[in-house]
Short mmCIF file of C-alpha atoms in Angstrom, two decimals:
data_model
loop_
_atom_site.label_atom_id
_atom_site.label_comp_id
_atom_site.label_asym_id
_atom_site.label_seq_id
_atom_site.Cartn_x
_atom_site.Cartn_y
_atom_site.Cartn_z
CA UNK A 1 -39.98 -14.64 -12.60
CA UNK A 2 -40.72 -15.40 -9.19
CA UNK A 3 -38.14 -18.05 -8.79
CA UNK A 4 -35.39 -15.97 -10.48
CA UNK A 5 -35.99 -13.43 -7.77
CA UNK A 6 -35.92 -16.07 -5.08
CA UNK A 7 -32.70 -17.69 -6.26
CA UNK A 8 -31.03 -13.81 -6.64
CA UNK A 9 -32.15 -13.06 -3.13
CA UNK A 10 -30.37 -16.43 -1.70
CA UNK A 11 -27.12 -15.43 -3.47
CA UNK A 12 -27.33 -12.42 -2.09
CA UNK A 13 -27.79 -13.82 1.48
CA UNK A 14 -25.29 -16.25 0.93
CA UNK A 15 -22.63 -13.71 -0.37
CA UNK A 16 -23.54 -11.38 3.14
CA UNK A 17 -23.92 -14.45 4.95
CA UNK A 18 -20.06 -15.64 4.08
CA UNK A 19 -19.10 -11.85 4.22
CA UNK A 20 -19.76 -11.70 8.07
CA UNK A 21 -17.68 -14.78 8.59
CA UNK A 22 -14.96 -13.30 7.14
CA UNK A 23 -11.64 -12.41 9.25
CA UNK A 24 -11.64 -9.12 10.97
CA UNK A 25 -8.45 -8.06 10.02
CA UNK A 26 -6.62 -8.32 6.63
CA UNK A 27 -2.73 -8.46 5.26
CA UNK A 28 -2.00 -7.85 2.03
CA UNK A 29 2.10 -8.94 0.97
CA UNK A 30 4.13 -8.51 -2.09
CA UNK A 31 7.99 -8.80 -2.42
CA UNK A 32 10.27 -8.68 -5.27
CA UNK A 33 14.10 -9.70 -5.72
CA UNK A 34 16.40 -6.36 -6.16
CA UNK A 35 19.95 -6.13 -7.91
CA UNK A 36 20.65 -3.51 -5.21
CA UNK A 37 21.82 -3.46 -1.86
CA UNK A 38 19.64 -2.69 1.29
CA UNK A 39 21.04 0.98 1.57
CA UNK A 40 20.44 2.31 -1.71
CA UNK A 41 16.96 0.82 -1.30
CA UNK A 42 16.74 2.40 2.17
CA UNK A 43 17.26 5.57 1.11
CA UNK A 44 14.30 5.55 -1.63
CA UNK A 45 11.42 4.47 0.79
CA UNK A 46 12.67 6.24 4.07
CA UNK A 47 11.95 9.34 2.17
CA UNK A 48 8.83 9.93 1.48
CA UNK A 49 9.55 12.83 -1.28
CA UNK A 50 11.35 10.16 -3.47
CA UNK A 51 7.78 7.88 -3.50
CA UNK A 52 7.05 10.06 -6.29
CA UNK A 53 9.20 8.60 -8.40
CA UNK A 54 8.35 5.14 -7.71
CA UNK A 55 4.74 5.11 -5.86
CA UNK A 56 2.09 3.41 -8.15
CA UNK A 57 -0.50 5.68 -7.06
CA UNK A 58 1.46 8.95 -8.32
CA UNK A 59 0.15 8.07 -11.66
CA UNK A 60 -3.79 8.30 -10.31
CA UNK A 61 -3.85 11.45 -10.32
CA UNK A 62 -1.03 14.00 -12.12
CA UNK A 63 -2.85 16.96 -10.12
CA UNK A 64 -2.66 15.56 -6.67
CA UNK A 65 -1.90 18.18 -4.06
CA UNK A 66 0.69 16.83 -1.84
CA UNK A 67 1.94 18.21 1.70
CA UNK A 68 5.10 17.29 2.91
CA UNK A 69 6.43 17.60 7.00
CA UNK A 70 9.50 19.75 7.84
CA UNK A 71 11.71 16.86 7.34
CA UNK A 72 10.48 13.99 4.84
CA UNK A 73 13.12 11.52 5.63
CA UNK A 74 12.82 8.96 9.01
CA UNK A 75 10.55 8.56 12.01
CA UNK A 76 7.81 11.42 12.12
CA UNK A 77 8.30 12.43 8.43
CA UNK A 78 4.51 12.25 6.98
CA UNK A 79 3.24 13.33 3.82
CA UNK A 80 -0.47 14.12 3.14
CA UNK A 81 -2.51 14.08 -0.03
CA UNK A 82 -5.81 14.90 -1.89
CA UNK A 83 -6.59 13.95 -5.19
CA UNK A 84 -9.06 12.79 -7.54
CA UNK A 85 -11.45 9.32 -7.02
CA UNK A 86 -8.68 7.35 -7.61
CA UNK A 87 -5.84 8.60 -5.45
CA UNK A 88 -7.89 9.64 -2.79
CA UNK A 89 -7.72 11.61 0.04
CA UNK A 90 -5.24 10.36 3.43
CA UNK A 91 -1.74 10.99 5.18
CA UNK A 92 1.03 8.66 5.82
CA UNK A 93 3.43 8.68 8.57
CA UNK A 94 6.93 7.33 8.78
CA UNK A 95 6.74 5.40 12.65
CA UNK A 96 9.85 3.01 12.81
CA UNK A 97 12.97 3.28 10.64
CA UNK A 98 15.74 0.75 10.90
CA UNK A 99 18.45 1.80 8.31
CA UNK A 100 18.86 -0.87 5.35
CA UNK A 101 16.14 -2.94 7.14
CA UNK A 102 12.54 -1.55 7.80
CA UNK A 103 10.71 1.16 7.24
CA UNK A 104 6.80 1.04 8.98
CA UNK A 105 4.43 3.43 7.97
CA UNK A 106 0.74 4.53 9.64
CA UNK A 107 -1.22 4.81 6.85
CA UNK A 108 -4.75 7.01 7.14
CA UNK A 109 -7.29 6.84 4.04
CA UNK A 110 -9.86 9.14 4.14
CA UNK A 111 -11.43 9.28 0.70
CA UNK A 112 -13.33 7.72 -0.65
CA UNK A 113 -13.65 5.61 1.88
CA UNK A 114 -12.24 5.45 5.39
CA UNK A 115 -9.36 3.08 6.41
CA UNK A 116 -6.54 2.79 9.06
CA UNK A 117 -3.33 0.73 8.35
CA UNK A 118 -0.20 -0.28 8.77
CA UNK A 119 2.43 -0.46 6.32
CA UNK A 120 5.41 -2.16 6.20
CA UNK A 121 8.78 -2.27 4.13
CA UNK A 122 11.31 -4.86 4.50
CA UNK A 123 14.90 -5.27 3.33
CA UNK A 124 16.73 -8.72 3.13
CA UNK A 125 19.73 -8.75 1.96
CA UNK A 126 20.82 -11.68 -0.18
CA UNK A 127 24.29 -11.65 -1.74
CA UNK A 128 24.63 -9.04 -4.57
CA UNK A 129 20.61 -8.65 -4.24
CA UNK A 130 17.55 -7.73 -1.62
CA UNK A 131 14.68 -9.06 -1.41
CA UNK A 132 12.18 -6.34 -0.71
CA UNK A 133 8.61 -6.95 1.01
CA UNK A 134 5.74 -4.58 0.96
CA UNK A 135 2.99 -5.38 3.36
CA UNK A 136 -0.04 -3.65 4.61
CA UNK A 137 -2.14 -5.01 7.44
CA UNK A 138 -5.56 -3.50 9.13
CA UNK A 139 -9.16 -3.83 10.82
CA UNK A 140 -11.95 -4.92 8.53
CA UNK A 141 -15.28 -3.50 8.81
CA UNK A 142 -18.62 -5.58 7.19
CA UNK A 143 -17.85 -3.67 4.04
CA UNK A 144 -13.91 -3.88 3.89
CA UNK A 145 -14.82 -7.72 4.25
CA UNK A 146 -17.24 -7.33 1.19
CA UNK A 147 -14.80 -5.43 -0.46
CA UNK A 148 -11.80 -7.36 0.43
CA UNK A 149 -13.70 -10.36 -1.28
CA UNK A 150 -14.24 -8.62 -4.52
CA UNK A 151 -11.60 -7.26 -5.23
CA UNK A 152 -9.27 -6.02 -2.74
CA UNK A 153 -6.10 -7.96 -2.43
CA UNK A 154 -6.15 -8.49 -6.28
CA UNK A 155 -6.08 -4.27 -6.75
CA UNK A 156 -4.44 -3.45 -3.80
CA UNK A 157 -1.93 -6.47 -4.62
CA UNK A 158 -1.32 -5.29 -7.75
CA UNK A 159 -0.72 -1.72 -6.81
CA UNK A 160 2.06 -3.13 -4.77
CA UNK A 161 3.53 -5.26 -7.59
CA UNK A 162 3.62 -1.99 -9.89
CA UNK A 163 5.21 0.02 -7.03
CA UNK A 164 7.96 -2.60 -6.54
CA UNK A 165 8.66 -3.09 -10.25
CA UNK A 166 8.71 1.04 -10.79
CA UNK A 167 11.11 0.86 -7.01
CA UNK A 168 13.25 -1.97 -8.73
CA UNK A 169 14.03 -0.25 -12.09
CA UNK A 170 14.74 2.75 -10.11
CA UNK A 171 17.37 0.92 -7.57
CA UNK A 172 18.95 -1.27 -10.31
CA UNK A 173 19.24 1.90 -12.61
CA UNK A 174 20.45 4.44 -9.62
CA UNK A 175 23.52 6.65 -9.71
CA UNK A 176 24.77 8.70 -6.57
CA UNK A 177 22.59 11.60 -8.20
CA UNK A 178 19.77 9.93 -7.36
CA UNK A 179 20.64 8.61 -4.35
CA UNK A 180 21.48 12.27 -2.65
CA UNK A 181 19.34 13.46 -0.10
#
């Protein structure tokens, strides 16, 4: 019994050990090919009241409360939220906006755990389609680095891959309707 505890203790030391080698900061990138051009795609992420029709975390939580700035369309626009374990707590903020080719976000977490990032859309235009990158980059702390081993670019990763697909049905499926401000 001894020796099981010994050998569960070095793991253990090992995994915290390799944890503290770990990077201090962390990027996170998904992109998906779009039957759409740049602008129609534009105009769903540079407003941040259309993410609810496309944002994989609107499905967390059906109750979120959501707060919205003045204007929810280009630099400045922000959007806060609180809702349950899942969705969280945090506020994004619109910070660059290059029409039909960026869109950079600050993006504050504050539930359940505490993060500061920065989030990034791009638009490439390729012919009839655009190829559309989601990115988020930050600071890791000793326990985003334990996280970020576990499971982090897998969930977070796969958030993004849901968000694109639900963005890309959306785009390829859009009529002027939708598109209106």
């Amino acid at each position: 019994m001894l020796k099981f505890f010994f050998l569960v203790l070095m793991v253990v030391v090992a995994l915290l050990i390799y944890t503290a080698t770990r990077p201090d900061t962390f990027r996170i990138t998904r992109a998906t090919l779009v039957k759409a051009q740049p602008d129609t795609l534009f105009a769903l992420i540079n407003d941040l009241r259309r993410h609810a029709a496309w944002g994989p975390w609107e499905s967390l939580d059906p109750a979120m409360k959501r707060v919205y700035s003045e204007n929810s369309r280009g630099v400045g626009a922000s959007y806060a939220w609180v809702g349950n374990h899942q969705a969280g707590t945090g506020r994004i903020e619109i910070t660059e906006s290059v029409p039909d080719e960026r869109v950079r976000m600050k993006l504050d977490y504050l539930q359940p755990f505490e993060a500061h990032n920065s989030v990034e859309f791009t638009l490439d235009r390729q012919g009839e389609t655009t190829l559309v990158t989601w990115s988020m980059q930050g600071t890791n702390n000793f326990m985003g680095k334990l996280m970020g081993l576990l499971f982090s670019d897998r969930l977070i990763g796969g958030m993004f891959e849901k968000g694109l697909s639900n963005l890309k049905a959306l785009a390829e499926s859009a009529t002027p309707a939708v598109l209106a401000p």
